[in-house]
mmCIF file of C-alpha atoms in Angstrom:
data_model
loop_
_atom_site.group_PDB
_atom_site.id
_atom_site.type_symbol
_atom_site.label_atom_id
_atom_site.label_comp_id
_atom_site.label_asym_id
_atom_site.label_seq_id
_atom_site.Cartn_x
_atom_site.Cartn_y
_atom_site.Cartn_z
ATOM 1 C CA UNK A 1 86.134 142.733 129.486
ATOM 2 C CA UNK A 2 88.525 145.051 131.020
ATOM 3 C CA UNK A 3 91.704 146.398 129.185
ATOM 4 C CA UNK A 4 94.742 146.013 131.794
ATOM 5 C CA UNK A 5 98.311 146.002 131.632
ATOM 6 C CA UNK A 6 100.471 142.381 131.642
ATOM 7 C CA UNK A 7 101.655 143.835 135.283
ATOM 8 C CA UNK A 8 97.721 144.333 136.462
ATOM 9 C CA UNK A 9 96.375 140.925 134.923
ATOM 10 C CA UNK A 10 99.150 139.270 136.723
ATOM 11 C CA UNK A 11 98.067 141.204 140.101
ATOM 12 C CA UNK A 12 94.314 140.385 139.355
ATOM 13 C CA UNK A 13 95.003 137.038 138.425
ATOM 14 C CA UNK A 14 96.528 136.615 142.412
ATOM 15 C CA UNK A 15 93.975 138.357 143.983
ATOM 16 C CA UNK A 16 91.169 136.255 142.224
ATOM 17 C CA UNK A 17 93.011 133.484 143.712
ATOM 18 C CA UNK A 18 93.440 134.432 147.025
ATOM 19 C CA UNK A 19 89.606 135.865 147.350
ATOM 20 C CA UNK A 20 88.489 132.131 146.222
ATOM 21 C CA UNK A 21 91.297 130.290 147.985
ATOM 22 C CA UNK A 22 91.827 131.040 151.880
ATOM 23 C CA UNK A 23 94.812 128.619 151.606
ATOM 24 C CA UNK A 24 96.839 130.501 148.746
ATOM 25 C CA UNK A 25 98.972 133.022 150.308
ATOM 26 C CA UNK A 26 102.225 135.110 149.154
ATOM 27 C CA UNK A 27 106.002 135.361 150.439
ATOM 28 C CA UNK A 28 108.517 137.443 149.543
ATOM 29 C CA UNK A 29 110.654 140.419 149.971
ATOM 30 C CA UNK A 30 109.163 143.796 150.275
ATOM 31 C CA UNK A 31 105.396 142.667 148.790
ATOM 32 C CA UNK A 32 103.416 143.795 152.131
ATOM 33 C CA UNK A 33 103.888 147.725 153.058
ATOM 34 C CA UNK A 34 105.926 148.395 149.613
ATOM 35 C CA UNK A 35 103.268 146.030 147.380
ATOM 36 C CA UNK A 36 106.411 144.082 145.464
ATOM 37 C CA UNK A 37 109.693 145.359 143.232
ATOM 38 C CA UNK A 38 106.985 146.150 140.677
ATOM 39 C CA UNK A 39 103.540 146.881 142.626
ATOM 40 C CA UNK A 40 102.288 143.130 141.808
ATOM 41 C CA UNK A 41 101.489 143.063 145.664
ATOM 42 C CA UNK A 42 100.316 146.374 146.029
ATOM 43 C CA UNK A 43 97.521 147.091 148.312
ATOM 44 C CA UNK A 44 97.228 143.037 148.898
ATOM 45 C CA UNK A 45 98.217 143.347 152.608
ATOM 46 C CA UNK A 46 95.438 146.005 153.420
ATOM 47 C CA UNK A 47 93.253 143.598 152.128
ATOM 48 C CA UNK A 48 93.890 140.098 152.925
ATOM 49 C CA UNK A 49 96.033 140.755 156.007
ATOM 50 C CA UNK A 50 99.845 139.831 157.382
ATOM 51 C CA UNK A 51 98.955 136.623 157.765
ATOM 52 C CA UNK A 52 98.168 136.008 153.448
ATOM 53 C CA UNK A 53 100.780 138.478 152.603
ATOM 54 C CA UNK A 54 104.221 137.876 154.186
ATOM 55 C CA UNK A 55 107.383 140.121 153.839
ATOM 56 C CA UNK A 56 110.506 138.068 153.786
ATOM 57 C CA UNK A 57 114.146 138.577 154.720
ATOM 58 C CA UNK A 58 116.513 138.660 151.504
ATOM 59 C CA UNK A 59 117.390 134.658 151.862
ATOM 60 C CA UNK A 60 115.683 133.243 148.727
ATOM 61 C CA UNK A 61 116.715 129.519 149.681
ATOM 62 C CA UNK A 62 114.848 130.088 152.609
ATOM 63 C CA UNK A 63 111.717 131.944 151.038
ATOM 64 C CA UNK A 64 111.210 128.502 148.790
ATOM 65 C CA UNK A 65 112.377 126.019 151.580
ATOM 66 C CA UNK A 66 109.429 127.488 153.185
ATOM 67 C CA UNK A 67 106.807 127.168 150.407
ATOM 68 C CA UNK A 68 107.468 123.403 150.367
ATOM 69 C CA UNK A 69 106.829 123.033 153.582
ATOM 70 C CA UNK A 70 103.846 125.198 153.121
ATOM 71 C CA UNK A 71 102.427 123.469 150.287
ATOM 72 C CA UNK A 72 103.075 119.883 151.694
ATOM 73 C CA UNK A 73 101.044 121.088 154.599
ATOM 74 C CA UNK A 74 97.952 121.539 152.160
ATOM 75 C CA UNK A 75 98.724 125.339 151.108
ATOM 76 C CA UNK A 76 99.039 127.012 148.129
ATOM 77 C CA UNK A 77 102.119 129.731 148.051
ATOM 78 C CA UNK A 78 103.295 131.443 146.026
ATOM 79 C CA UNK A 79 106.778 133.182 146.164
ATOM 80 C CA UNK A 80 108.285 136.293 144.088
ATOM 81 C CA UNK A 81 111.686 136.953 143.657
ATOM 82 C CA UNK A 82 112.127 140.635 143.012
ATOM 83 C CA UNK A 83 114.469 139.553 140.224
ATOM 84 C CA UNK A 84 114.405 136.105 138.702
ATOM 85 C CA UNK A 85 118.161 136.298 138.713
ATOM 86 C CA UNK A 86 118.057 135.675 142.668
ATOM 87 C CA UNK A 87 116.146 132.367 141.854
ATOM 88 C CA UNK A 88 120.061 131.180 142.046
ATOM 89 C CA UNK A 89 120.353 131.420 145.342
ATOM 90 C CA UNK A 90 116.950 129.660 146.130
ATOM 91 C CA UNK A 91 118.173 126.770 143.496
ATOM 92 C CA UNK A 92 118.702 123.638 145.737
ATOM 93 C CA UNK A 93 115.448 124.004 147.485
ATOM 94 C CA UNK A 94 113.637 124.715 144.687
ATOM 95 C CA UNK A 95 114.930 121.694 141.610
ATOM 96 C CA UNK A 96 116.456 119.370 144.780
ATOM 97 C CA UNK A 97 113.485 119.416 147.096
ATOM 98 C CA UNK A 98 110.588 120.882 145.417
ATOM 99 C CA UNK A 99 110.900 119.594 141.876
ATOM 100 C CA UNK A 100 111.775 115.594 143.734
ATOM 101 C CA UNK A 101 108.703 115.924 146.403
ATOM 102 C CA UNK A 102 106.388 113.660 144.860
ATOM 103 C CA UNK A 103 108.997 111.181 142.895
ATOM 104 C CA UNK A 104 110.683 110.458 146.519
ATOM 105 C CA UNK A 105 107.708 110.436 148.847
ATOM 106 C CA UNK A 106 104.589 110.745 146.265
ATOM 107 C CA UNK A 107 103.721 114.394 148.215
ATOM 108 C CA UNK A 108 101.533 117.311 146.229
ATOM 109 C CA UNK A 109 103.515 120.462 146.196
ATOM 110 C CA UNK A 110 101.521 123.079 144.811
ATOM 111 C CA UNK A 111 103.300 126.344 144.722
ATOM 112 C CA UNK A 112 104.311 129.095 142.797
ATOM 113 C CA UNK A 113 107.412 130.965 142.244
ATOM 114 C CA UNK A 114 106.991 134.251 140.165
ATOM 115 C CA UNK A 115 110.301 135.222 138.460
ATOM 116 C CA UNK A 116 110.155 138.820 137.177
ATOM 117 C CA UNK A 117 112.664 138.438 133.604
ATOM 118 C CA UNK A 118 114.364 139.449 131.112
ATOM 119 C CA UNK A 119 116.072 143.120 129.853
ATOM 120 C CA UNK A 120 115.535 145.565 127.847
ATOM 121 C CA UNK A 121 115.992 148.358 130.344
ATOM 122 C CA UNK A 122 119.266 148.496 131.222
ATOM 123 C CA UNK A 123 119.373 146.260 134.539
ATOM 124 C CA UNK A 124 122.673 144.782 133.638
ATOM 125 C CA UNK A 125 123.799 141.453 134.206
ATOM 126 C CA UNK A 126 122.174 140.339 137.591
ATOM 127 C CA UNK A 127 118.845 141.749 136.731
ATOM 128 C CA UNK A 128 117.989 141.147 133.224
ATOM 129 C CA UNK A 129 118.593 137.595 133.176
ATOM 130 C CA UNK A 130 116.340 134.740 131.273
ATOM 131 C CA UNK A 131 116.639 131.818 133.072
ATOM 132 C CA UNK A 132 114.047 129.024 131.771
ATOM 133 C CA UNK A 133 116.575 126.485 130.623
ATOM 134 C CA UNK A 134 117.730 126.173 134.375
ATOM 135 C CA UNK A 135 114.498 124.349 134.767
ATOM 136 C CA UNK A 136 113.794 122.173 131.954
ATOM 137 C CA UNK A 137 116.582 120.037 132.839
ATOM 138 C CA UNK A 138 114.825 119.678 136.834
ATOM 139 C CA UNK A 139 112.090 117.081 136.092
ATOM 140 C CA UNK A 140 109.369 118.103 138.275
ATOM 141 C CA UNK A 141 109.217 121.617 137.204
ATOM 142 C CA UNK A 142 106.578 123.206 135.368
ATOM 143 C CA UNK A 143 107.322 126.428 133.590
ATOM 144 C CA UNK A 144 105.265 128.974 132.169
ATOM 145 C CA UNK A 145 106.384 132.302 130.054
ATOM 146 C CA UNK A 146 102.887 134.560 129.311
ATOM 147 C CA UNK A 147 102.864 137.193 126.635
ATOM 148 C CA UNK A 148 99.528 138.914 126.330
ATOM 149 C CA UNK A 149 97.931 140.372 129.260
ATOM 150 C CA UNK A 150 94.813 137.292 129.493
ATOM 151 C CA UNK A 151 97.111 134.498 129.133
ATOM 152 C CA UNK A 152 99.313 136.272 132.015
ATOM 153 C CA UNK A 153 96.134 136.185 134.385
ATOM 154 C CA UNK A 154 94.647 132.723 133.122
ATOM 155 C CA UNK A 155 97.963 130.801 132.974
ATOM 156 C CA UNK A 156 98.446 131.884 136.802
ATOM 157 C CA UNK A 157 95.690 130.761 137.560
ATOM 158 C CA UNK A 158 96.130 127.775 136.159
ATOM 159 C CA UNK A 159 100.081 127.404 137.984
ATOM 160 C CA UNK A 160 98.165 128.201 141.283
ATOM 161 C CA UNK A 161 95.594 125.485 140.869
ATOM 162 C CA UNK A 162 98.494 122.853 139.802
ATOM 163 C CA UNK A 163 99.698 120.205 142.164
ATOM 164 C CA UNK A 164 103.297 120.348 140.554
ATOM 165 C CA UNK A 165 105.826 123.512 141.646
ATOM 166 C CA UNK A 166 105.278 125.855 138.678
ATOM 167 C CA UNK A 167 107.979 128.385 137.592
ATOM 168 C CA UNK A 168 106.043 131.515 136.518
ATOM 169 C CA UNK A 169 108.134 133.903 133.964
ATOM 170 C CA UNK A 170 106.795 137.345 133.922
ATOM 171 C CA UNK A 171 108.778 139.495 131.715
ATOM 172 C CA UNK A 172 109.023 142.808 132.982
ATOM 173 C CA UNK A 173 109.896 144.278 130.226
ATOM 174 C CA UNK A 174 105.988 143.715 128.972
ATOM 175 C CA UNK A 175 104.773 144.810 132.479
ATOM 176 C CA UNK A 176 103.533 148.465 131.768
ATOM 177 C CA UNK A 177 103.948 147.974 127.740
ATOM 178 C CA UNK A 178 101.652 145.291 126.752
ATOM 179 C CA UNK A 179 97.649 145.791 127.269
ATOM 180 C CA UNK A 180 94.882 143.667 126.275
ATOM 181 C CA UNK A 181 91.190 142.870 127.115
ATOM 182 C CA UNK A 182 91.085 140.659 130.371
ATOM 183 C CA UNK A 183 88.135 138.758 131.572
ATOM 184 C CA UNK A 184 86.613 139.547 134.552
ATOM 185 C CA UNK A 185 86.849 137.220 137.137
ATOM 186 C CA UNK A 186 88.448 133.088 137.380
ATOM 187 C CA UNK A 187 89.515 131.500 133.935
ATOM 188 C CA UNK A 188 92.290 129.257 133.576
ATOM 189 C CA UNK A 189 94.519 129.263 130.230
ATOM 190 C CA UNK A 190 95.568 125.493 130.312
ATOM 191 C CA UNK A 191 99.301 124.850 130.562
ATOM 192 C CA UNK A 192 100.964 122.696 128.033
ATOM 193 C CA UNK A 193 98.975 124.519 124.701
ATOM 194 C CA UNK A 194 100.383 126.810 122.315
ATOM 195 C CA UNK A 195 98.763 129.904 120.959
ATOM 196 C CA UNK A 196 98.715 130.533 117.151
ATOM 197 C CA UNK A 197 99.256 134.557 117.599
ATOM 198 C CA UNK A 198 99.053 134.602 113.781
ATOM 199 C CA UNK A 199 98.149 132.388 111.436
ATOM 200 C CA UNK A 200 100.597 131.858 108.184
ATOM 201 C CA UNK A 201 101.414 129.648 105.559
ATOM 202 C CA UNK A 202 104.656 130.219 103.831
ATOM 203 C CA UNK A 203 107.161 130.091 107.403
ATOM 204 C CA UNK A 204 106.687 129.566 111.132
ATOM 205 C CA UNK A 205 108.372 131.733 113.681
ATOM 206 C CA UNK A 206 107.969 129.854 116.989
ATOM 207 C CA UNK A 207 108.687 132.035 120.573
ATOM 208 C CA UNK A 208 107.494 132.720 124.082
ATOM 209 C CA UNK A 209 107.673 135.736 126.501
ATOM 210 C CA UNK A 210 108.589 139.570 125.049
ATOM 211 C CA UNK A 211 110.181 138.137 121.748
ATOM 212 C CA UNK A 212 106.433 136.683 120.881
ATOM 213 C CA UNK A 213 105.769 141.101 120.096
ATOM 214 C CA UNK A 214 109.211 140.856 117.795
ATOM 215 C CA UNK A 215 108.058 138.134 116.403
ATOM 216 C CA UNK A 216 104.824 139.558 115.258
ATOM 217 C CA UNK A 217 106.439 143.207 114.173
ATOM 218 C CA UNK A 218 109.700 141.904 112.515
ATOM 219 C CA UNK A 219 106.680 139.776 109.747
ATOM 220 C CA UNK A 220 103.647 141.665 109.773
ATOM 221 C CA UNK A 221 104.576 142.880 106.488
ATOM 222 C CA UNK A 222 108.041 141.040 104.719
ATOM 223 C CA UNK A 223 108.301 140.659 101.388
ATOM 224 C CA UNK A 224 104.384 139.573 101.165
ATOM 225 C CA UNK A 225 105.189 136.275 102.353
ATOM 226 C CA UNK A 226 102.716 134.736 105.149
ATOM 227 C CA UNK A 227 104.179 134.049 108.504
ATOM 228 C CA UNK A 228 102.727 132.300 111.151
ATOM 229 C CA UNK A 229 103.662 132.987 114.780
ATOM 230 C CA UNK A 230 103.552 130.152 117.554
ATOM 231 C CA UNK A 231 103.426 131.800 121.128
ATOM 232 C CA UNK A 232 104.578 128.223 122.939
ATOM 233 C CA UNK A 233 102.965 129.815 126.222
ATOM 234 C CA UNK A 234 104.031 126.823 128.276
ATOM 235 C CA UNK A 235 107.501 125.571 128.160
ATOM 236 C CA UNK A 236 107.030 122.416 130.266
ATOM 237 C CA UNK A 237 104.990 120.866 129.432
ATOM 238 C CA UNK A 238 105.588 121.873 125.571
ATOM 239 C CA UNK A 239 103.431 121.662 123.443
ATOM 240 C CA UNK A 240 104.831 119.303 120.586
ATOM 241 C CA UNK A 241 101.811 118.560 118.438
ATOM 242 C CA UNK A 242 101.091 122.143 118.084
ATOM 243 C CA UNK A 243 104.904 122.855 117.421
ATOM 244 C CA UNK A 244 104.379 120.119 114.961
ATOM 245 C CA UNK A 245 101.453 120.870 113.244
ATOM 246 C CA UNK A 246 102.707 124.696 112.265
ATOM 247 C CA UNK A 247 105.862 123.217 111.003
ATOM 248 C CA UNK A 248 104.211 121.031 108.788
ATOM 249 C CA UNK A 249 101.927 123.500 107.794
ATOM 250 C CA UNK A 250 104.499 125.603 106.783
ATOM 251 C CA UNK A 251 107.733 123.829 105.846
ATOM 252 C CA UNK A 252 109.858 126.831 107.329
ATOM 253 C CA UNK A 253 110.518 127.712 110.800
ATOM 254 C CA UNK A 254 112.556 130.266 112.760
ATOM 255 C CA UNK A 255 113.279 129.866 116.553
ATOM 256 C CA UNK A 256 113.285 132.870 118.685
ATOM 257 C CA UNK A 257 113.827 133.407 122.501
ATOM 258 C CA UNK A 258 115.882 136.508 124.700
ATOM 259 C CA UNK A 259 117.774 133.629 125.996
ATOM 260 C CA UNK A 260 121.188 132.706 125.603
ATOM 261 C CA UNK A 261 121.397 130.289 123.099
ATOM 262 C CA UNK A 262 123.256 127.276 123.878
ATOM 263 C CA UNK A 263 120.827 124.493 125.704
ATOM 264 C CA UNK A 264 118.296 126.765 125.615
ATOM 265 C CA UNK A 265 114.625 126.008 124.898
ATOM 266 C CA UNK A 266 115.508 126.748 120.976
ATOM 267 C CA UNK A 267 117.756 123.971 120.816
ATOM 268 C CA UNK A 268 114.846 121.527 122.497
ATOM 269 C CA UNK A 269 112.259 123.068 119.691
ATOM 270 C CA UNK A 270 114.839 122.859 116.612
ATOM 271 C CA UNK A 271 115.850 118.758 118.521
ATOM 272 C CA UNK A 272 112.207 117.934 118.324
ATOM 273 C CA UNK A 273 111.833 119.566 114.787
ATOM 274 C CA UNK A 274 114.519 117.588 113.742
ATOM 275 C CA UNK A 275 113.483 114.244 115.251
ATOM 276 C CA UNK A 276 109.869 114.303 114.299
ATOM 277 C CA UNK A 277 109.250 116.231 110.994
ATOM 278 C CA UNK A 278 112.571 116.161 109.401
ATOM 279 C CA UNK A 279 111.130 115.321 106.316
ATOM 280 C CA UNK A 280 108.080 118.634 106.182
ATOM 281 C CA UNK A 281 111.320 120.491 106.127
ATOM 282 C CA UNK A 282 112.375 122.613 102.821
ATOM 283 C CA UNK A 283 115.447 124.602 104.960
ATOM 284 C CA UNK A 284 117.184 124.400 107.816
ATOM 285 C CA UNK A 285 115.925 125.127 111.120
ATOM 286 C CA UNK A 286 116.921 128.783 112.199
ATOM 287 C CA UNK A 287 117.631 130.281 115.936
ATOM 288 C CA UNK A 288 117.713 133.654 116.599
ATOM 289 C CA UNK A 289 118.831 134.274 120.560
ATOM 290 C CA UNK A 290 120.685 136.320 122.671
ATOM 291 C CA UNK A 291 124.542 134.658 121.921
ATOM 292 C CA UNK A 292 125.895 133.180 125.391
ATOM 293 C CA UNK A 293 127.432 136.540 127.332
ATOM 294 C CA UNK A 294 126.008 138.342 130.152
ATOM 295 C CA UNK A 295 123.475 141.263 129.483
ATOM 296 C CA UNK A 296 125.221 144.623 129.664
ATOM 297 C CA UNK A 297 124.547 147.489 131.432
ATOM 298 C CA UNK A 298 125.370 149.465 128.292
ATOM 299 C CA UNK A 299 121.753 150.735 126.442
ATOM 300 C CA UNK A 300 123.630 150.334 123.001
ATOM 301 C CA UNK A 301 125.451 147.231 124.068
ATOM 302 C CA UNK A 302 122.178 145.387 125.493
ATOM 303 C CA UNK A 303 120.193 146.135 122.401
ATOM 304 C CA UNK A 304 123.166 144.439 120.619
ATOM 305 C CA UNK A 305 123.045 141.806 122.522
ATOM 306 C CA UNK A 306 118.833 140.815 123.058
ATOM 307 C CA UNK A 307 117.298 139.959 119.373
ATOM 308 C CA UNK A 308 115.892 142.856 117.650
ATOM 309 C CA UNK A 309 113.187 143.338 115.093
ATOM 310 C CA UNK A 310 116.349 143.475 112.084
ATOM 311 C CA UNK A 311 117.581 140.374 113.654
ATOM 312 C CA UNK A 312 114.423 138.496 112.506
ATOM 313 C CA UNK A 313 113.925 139.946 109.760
ATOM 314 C CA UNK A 314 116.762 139.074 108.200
ATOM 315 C CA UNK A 315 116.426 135.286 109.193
ATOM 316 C CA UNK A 316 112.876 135.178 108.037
ATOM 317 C CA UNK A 317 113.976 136.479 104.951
ATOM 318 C CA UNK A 318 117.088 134.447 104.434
ATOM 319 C CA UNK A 319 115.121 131.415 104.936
ATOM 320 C CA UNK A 320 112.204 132.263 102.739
ATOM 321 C CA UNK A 321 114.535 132.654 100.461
ATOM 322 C CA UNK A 322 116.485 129.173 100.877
#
C-alpha cells in the first residue's frame, strides 16, 4: 500500500471513480485550470477532459440545482464547495430538492457534495465552519466525516456509489497533516459503521473528523486508565449498535466534536446513550465541543474556542474519577 496524505486519498479516491465510471463527473468553482481551493482537482482536467471536469460560476444554489438534475438523468456528480461554509447558499436545492427526490417522486439521486471543514488555521468565521448538524435534521441526507487517510478514499467511494445525496466532510485541517497507508486501487469503507481507533475498557471517548487525533493524544497515556476511542465515521446513518456496544463495554463515555454544541451530533449520541443504555451508565454523559459562537480570526482566540487536547483531558479525567 501507498502512504498518502488525507488531501491525496481523497483525490485518488475521485479519480478511481471517474477512471471506472464514465458517468461520474465534477462541478465546481476553480477545480479545472486551478485543480480546486486545495489541489483535490488538480491535474483532473488534463486528464479526463472539460467535459468530466467543469469550472463553475460562484452561485452554489446553482452548482447543486445542477447535480440533481444531473444525477436524475442517470449521472453521478459530484460538487465541491471551496468552503463548506458556502454550502448555505446552495441550502434549498440541496435539503428541499435533493434530500425530497425520491420521497416525492421515488427518483435515485446519486451525487456528491464535498464540503472542505472545519478551523484550526485561522480562516475566521466564514471559512472554518462545521456544519453537519445542518443535515441531520434533512431526512434524505447522508453524511460522512473521514479521519484517516483510507477511510477518506474508501468512504468516497462508497458516497459516489450511493443512490442517496451524500454530504462528504473533509476536514482541511487533516488535509496535508494526517498520512496513512492507502490501498491501491477501488475499496469501499461502508457507510453507517464505526471504527474502534482504540480499543479500551475503563471509558469511551466517541468523535468523528480532526477531533478523532485529540481524542487519541489527549488518552494515550492518563492516569493508566484504558480508553477506548469510537471514530463514528458516518454520521447518517449512525452507527448505534456500535455506539452501544463501547458504552456498555465501558460504562463511561465522553462526547467530542469541533462543532458548536447545541443540537449538534453530541447531543443525538449523549440522546441515544440516554435512551438505550441508561442503565450501563456509572456517570454522566460528558460533551466536549466548540461552545455556540462563531470561530475567530484570532490564532489565540480560535484555539480557545475549538476543543484542545487539555480540554479532554480534563473531562476524561473528571469522569474517571466520578
Amino acid at each position: 500500500m501507498a502512504e498518502m496524505t488525507y488531501l491525496s486519498a481523497i483525490s485518488d479516491g475521485l479519480r478511481e471513480e471517474m477512471r471506472h465510471d464514465e458517468s461520474v463527473f465534477c462541478m465546481g468553482e476553480d477545480i479545472g485550470a486551478f485543480g480546486g481551493a486545495f489541489k483535490v482537482t488538480d491535474g483532473f482536467i488534463e486528464e479526463f477532459g472539460a467535459d468530466r471536469v467543469w469550472d463553475t460560476p460562484l452561485a452554489e444554489n446553482a452548482i447543486i440545482g445542477t447535480a440533481v438534475g444531473a444525477a436524475v438523468e442517470g449521472l453521478r456528480p459530484v460538487c465541491e464547495m471551496q468552503f463548506a461554509d458556502f454550502i448555505s447558499c446552495g441550502f434549498d436545492q440541496l435539503v428541499n430538492v435533493a434530500a425530497k427526490m425520491h420521497y416525492r417522486q421515488g427518483l435515485a439521486v446519486p451525487m456528491v457534495v464535498r464540503l472542505p471543514s472545519g478551523g484550526g488555521f485561522s480562516g475566521g468565521p466564514y471559512h472554518s465552519q462545521n456544519p453537519e448538524a445542518w443535515f441531520l435534521q434533512a431526512p434524505g441526507l447522508k453524511v460522512v466525516a473521514p479521519s484517516t487517510a483510507d477511510d477518506a478514499k474508501g468512504l468516497l467511494a462508497s458516497a459516489i456509489r450511493d443512490p442517496n445525496p451524500v454530504v462528504y466532510l473533509e476536514h482541511k485541517h487533516l488535509y496535508r497533516r494526517v498520512k496513512g497507508e492507502v490501498p491501491e486501487g477501488r475499496y469501499e469503507v461502508p457507510l453507517g459503521r464505526v471504527r474502534v481507533a482504540r480499543e479500551g475498557t475503563d471509558l469511551t471517548v466517541i468523535s468523528y473528523g480532526a477531533m478523532v487525533g485529540i481524542a487519541l493524544e489527549a488518552t494515550q497515556d492518563i492516569d493508566g486508565a484504558s480508553v477506548e476511542v469510537i471514530d463514528l465515521r458516518s454520521l447518517v446513518p449512525l452507527d448505534t449498535e456500535g455506539i452501544l456496544r463501547s458504552v456498555r463495554k465501558t460504562s463511561k463515555v465522553v462526547v467530542l466534536h469541533e462543532a458548536t454544541r447545541s443540537c449538534g451530533v453530541g447531543a443525538e449520541v449523549c440522546a441515544l446513550i440516554a435512551q438505550e443504555a441508561f442503565e450501563d451508565l456509572d456517570g454522566p454523559v460528558v460533551r466536549v465541543t466548540a461552545p455556540d459562537v462563531p470561530i475567530p480570526f484570532s490564532p489565540p482566540l480560535e484555539r480557545a474556542v475549538l476543543p484542545q487536547v487539555d480540554d479532554v483531558k480534563e473531562a476524561c479525567r473528571e469522569l474517571l474519577a466520578y
